[in-house]
Short mmCIF file of C-alpha atoms in Angstrom, two decimals:
data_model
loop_
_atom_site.label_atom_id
_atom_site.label_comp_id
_atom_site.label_asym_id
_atom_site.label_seq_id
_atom_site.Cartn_x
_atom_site.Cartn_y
_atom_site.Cartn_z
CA UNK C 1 87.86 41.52 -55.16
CA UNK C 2 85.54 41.57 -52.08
CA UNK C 3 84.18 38.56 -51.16
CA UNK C 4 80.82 38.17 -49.12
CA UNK C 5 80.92 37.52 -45.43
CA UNK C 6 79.38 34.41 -46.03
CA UNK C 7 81.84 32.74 -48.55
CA UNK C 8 85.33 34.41 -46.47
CA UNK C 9 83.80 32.91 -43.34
CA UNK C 10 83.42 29.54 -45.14
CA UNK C 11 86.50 29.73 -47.08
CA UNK C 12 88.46 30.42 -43.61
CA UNK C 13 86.40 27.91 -41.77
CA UNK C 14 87.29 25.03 -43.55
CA UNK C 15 90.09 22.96 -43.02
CA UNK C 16 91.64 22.22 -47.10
CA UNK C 17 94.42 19.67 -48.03
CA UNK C 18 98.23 20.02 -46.33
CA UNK C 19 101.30 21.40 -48.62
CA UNK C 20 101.44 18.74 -51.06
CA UNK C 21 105.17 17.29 -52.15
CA UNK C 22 107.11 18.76 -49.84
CA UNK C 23 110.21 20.65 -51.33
CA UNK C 24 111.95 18.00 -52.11
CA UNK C 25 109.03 16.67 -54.45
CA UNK C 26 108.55 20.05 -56.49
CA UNK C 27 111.98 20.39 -56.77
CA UNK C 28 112.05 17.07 -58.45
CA UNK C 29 108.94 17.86 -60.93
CA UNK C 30 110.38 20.92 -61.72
CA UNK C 31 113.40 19.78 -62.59
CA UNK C 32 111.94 16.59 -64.60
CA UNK C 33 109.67 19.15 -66.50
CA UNK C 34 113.10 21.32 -68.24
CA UNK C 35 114.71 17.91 -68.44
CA UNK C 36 111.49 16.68 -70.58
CA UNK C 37 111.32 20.07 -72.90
CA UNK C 38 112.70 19.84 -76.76
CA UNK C 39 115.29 22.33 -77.50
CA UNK C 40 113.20 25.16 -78.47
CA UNK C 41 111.66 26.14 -75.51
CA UNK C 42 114.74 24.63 -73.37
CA UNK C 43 116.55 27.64 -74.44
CA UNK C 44 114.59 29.61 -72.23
CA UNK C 45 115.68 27.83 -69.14
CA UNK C 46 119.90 27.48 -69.71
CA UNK C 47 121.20 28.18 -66.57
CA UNK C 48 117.80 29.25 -64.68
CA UNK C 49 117.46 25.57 -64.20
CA UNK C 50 117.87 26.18 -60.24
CA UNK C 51 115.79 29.07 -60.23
CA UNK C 52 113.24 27.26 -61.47
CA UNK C 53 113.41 24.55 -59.06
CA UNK C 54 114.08 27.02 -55.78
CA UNK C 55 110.91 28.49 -56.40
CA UNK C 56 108.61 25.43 -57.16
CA UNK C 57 106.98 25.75 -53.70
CA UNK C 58 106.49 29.36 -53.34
CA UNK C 59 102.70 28.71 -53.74
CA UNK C 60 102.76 27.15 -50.21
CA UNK C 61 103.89 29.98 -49.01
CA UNK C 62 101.24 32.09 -49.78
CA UNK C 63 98.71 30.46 -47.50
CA UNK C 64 98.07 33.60 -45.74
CA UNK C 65 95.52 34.50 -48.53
CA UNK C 66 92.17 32.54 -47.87
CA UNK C 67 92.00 31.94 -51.42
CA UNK C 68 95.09 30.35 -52.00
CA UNK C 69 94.49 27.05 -50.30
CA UNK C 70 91.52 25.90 -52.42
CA UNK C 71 93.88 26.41 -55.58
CA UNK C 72 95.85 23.48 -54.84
CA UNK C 73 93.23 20.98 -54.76
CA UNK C 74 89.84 19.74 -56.35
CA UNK C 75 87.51 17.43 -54.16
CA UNK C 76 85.75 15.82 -56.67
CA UNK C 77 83.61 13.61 -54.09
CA UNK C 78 81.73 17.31 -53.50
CA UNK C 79 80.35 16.98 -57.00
CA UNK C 80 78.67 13.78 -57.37
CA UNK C 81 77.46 14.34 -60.66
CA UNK C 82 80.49 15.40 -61.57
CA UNK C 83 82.48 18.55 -61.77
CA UNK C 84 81.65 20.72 -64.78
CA UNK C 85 84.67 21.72 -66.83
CA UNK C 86 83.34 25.73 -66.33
CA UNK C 87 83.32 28.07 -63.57
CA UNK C 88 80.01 29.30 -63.86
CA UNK C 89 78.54 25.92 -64.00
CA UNK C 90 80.25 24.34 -60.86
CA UNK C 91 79.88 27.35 -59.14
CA UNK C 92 76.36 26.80 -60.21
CA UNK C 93 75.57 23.63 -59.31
CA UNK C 94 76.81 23.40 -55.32
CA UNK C 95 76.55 27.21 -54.80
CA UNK C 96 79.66 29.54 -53.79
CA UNK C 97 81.00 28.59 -50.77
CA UNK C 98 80.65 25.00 -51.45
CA UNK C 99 82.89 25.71 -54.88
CA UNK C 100 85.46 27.55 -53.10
CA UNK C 101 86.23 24.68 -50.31
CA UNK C 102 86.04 21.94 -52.76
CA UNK C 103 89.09 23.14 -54.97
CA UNK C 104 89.63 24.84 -58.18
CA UNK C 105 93.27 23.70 -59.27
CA UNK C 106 92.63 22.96 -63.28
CA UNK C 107 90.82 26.17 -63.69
CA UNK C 108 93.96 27.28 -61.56
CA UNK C 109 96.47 25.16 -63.93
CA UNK C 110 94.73 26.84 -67.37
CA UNK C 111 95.26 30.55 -66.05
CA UNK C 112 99.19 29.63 -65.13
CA UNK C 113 99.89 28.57 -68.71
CA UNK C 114 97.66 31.61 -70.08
CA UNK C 115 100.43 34.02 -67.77
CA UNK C 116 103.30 31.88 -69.59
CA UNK C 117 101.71 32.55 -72.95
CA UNK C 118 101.98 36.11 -72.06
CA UNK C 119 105.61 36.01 -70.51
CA UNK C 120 106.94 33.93 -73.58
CA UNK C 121 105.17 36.89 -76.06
CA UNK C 122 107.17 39.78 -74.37
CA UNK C 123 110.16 38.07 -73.86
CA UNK C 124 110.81 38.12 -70.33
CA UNK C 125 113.24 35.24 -69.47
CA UNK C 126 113.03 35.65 -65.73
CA UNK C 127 109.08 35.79 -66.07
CA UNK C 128 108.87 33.11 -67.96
CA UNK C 129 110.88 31.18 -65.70
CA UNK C 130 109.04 32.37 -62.84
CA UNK C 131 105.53 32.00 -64.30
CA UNK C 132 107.19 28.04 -64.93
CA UNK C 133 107.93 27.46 -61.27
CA UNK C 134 104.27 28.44 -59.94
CA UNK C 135 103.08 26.26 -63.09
CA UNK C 136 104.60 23.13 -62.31
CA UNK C 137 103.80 23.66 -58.80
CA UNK C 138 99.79 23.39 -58.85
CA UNK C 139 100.51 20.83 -61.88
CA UNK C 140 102.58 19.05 -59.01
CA UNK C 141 99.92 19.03 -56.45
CA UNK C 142 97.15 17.76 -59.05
CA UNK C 143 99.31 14.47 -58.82
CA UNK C 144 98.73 14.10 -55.70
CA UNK C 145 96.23 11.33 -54.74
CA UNK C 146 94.39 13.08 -51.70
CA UNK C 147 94.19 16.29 -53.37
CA UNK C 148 91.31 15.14 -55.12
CA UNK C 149 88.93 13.79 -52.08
CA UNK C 150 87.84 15.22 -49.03
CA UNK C 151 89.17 12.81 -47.05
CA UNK C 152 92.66 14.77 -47.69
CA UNK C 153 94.67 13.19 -45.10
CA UNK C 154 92.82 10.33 -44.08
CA UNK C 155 91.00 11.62 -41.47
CA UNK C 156 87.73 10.20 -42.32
CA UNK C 157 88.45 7.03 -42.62
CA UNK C 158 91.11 6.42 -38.86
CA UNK C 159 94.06 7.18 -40.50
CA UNK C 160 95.14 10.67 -40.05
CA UNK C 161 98.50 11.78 -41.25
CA UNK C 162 98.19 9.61 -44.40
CA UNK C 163 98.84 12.93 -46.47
CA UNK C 164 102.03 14.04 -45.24
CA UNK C 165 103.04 9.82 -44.88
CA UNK C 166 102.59 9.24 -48.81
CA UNK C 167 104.02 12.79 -50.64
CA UNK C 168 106.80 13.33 -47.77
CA UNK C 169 107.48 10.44 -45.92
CA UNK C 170 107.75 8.19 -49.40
CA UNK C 171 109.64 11.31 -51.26
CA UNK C 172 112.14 11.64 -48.67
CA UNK C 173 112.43 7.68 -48.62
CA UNK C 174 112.64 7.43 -52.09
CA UNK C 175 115.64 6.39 -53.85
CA UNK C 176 116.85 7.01 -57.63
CA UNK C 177 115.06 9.62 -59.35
CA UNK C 178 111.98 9.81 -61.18
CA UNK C 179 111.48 8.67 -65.37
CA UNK C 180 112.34 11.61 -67.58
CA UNK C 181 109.67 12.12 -70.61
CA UNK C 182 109.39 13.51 -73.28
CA UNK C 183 106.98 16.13 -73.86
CA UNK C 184 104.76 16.80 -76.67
CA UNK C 185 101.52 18.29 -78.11
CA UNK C 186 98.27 16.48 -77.97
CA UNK C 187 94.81 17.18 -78.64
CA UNK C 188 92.95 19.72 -76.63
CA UNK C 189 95.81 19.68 -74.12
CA UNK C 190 94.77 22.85 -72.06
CA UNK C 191 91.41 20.67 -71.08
CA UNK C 192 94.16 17.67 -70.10
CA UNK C 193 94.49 18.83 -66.10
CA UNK C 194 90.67 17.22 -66.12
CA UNK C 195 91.81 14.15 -67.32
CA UNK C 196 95.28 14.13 -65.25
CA UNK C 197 92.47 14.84 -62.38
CA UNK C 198 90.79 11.89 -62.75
CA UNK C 199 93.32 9.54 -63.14
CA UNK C 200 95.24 10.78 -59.82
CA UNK C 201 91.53 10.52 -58.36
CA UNK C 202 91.76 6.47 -59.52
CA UNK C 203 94.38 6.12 -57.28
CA UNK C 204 92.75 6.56 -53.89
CA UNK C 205 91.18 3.56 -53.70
CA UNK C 206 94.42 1.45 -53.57
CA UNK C 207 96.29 4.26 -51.33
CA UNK C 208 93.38 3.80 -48.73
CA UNK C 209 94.24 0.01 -48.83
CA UNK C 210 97.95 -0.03 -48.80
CA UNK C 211 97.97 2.42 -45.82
CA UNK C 212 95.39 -0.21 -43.99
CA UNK C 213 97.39 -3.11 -44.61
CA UNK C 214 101.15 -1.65 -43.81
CA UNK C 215 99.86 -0.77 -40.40
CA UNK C 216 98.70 -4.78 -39.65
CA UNK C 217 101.76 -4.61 -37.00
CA UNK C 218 98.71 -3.07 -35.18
CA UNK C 219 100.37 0.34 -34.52
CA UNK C 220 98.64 3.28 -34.76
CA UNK C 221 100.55 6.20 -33.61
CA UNK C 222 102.14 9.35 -35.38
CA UNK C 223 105.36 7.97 -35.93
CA UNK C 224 105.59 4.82 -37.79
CA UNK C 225 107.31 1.85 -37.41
CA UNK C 226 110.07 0.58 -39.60
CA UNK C 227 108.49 -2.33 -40.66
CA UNK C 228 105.07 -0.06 -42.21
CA UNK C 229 107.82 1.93 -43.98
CA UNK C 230 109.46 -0.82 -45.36
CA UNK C 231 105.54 -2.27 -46.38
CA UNK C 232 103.79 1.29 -47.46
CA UNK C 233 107.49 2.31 -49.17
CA UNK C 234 106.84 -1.79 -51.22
CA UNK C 235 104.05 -0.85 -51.70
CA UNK C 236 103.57 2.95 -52.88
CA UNK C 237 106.77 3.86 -53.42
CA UNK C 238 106.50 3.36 -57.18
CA UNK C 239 103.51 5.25 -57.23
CA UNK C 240 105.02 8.33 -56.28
CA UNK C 241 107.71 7.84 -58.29
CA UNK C 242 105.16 7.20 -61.32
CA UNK C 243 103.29 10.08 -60.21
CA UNK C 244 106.39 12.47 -59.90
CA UNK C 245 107.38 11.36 -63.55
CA UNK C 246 104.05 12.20 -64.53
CA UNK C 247 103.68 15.79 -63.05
CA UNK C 248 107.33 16.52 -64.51
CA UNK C 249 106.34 15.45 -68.59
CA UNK C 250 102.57 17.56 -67.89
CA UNK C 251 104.34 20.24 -66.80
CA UNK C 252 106.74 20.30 -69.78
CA UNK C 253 103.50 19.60 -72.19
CA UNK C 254 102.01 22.65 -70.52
CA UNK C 255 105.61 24.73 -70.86
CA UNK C 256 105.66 23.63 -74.52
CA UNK C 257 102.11 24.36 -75.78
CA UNK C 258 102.55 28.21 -73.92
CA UNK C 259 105.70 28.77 -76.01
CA UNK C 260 104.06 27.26 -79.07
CA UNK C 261 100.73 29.83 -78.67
CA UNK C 262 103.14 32.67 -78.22
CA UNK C 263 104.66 31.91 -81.22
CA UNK C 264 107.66 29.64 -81.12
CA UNK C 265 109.84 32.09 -79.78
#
């Protein structure tokens, strides 16, 4: 698809949300999301467990496309009135460049379990394991606080870095592993990433704060003291972990309603 000057230059021009997670963190929801499956569709996954899991961040490395980016994110503060669940609507309502820097991940999210539909109907075990690792990756980054504002890492409000502090700095701090879940079918669950959207979005508020008020030592540099650790980590630390455990059961929700369209295979 060509794209008009206007919208690549725009697209290219505008500076969109770090790698969310880190490997570590995908890894983790990944994993969490076969752990959370019932035995049917767990079938598909016996022993392509790591597989699975070792590509859970390819998406980040695909950056080199000027599309990817804005398909890990959705900014919903560029939408005041709200972000209309269709394309054509949003694109409508703040014009196409504006739609393709503010994010598109739950449109994203729908067309990743529409390719696992179509893996699970053929039959392809290393598709549909494949198709479940790019899944639970932009399910992953939904999670993610500061993927939903465009203050993505802080930087308009003095506190720059606050991305990679909260979804790598508390990951790689974080000890014990996240809740496994359960999955199961609900309602209307392809339409769920907007929900799941909104209630990561509820969370900025308090991250803003807790950032603030770990860094009362007064310090303000790029490297944090022990001491904001230990009071961001008291702090947020079970948020991540609650947010992990909450990626990991959406993703297996998502895993088990593709397997149930194609037909229970």
């Amino acid at each position: 698809m060509r794209l008009p000057l206007f919208l690549l230059l725009a697209i290219l021009g505008t500076p969109s949300p770090l790698a969310a997670w880190g490997r570590r963190g995908h890894r983790t929801v990944a994993g969490l999301a076969l752990r959370d499956l019932p035995p049917g569709p767990a079938a598909w996954f016996k022993g392509q467990e790591a597989f699975v899991e070792d590509h859970s961040s390819d998406p980040d490395h695909w950056k080199d496309d000027p599309l990817e980016g804005p398909r890990h994110f959705m900014e919903l503060d560029r939408y005041p009135g709200g972000v209309p669940t269709l394309q054509s609507e949003a694109r409508e309502q703040v014009g196409p460049a504006v739609f393709q820097r503010s994010g598109q991940a739950p449109w994203v999210i729908q067309d990743r379990v529409k390719d696992l539909v179509q893996a699970f109907r053929k039959g392809d075990r290393a598709q549909v394991a494949y198709r479940t690792s790019i899944l639970s990756h932009y399910v992953a980054d939904l999670h993610v606080p500061l993927h939903t504002v465009a203050n993505y890492d802080g930087q308009m409000s003095g506190q720059r870095g606050l991305h990679s502090r909260w979804e790598t700095g508390l990951v790689d701090r974080m000890t014990g592993e996240p809740e496994v879940r359960p999955a199961a079918l609900e309602p209307n669950l392809l339409q769920a990433p907007w929900r799941w959207l909104e209630e990561t979005n509820a969370l900025v508020p308090a991250l803003l704060a807790d950032d603030r008020a770990s860094d009362a030592t007064g310090f303000h540099g790029r490297d944090k003291p022990d001491l904001y650790w230990m009071l961001f980590g008291k702090r947020q630390g079970p948020v991540v972990k609650e947010q992990l455990a909450r990626a990991g059961q959406h993703t297996a929700q998502l895993i088990l309603l593709a397997w149930t369209q194609a037909g229970r295979p």
